[in-house]
Coordinates of C-alpha atoms in Angstrom, one line a residue:
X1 CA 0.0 0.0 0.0
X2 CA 2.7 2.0 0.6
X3 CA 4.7 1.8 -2.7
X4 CA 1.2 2.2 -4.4
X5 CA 0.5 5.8 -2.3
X6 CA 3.8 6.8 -3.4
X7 CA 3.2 6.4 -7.0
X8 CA -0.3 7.9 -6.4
X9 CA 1.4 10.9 -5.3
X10 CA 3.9 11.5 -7.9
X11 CA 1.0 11.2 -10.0
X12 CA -0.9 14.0 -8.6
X13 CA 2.2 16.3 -8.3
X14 CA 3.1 15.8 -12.1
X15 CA -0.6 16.0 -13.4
X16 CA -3.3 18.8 -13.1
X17 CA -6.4 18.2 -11.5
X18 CA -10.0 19.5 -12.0
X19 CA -11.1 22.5 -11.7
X20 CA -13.4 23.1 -8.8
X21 CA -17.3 23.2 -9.7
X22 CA -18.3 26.6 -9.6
X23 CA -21.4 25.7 -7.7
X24 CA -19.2 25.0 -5.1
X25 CA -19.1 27.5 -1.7
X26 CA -15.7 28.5 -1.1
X27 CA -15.5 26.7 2.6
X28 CA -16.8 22.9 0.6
X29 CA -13.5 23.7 -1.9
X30 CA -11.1 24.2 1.1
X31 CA -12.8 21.4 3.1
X32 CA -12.6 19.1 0.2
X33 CA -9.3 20.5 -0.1
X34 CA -8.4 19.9 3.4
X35 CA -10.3 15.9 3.8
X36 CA -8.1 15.1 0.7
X37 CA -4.5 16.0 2.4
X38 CA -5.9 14.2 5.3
X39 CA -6.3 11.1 3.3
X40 CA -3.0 11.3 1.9
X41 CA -1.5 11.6 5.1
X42 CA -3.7 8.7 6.8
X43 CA -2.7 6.4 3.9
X44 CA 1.2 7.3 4.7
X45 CA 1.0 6.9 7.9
X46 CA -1.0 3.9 8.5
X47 CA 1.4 1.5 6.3
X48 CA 4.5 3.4 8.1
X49 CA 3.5 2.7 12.0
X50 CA 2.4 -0.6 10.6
X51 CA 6.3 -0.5 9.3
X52 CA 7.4 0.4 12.7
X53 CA 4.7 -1.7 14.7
X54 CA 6.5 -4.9 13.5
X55 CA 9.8 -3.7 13.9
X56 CA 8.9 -3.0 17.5
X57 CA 7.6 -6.4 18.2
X58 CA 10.8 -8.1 16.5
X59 CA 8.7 -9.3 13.3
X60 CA 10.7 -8.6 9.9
X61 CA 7.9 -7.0 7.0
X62 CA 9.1 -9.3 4.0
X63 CA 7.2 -7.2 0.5
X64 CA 6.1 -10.6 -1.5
X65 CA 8.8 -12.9 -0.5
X66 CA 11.2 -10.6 -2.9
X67 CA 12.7 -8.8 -0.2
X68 CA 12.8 -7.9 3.1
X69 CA 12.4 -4.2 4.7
X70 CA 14.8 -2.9 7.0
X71 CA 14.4 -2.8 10.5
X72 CA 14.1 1.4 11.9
X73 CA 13.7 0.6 15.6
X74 CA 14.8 -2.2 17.5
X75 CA 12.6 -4.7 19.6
X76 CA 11.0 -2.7 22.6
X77 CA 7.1 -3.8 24.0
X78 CA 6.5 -0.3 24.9
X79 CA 7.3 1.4 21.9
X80 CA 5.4 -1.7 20.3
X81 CA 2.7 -0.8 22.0
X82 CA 2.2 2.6 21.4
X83 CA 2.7 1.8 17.5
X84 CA 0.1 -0.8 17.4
X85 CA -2.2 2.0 19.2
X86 CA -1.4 4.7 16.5
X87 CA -2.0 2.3 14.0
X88 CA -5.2 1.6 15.3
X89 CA -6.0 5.2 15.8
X90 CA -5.4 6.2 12.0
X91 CA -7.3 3.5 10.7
X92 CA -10.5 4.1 12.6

């Protein structure tokens, strides 16, 4: 999921987007505007403290058998903790 965010968002930095409806009220643009960063950030974040939530508890994240991603904390049940919690939280 993550690898397939990051391409989405090369793709939106290198192509235009619509052009808001005119219909629109200038606070449902920036809303919109604002819910859709949101969602980009959520679907960063969730695959990254899922990244870190396994590292934490000692598990390895292999991608497909192909290869393995590295490890960016060590082993700890508190820190484990809290990342399975924050993973939690940004999915809900």
């Amino acid at each position: 999921v993550l690898g397939l965010m990051l391409i989405r968002m090369v793709w939106r930095l290198s192509n235009t987007r619509p052009k808001p409806l005119p219909t629109h009220a200038a606070w449902e643009r920036h809303l919109a505007h604002l819910v859709h960063i949101l969602f980009y950030i959520c679907l960063v974040a969730i695959p990254v403290s899922g990244w870190l939530m396994s590292s934490a508890k000692g598990f390895s994240v292999s991608v497909f058998g192909l290869f393995t991603l590295p490890d960016f904390i060590r082993p700890d049940e508190s820190t484990a903790s809290l990342m399975v919690l924050i993973h939690r939280c940004i999915g809900y």
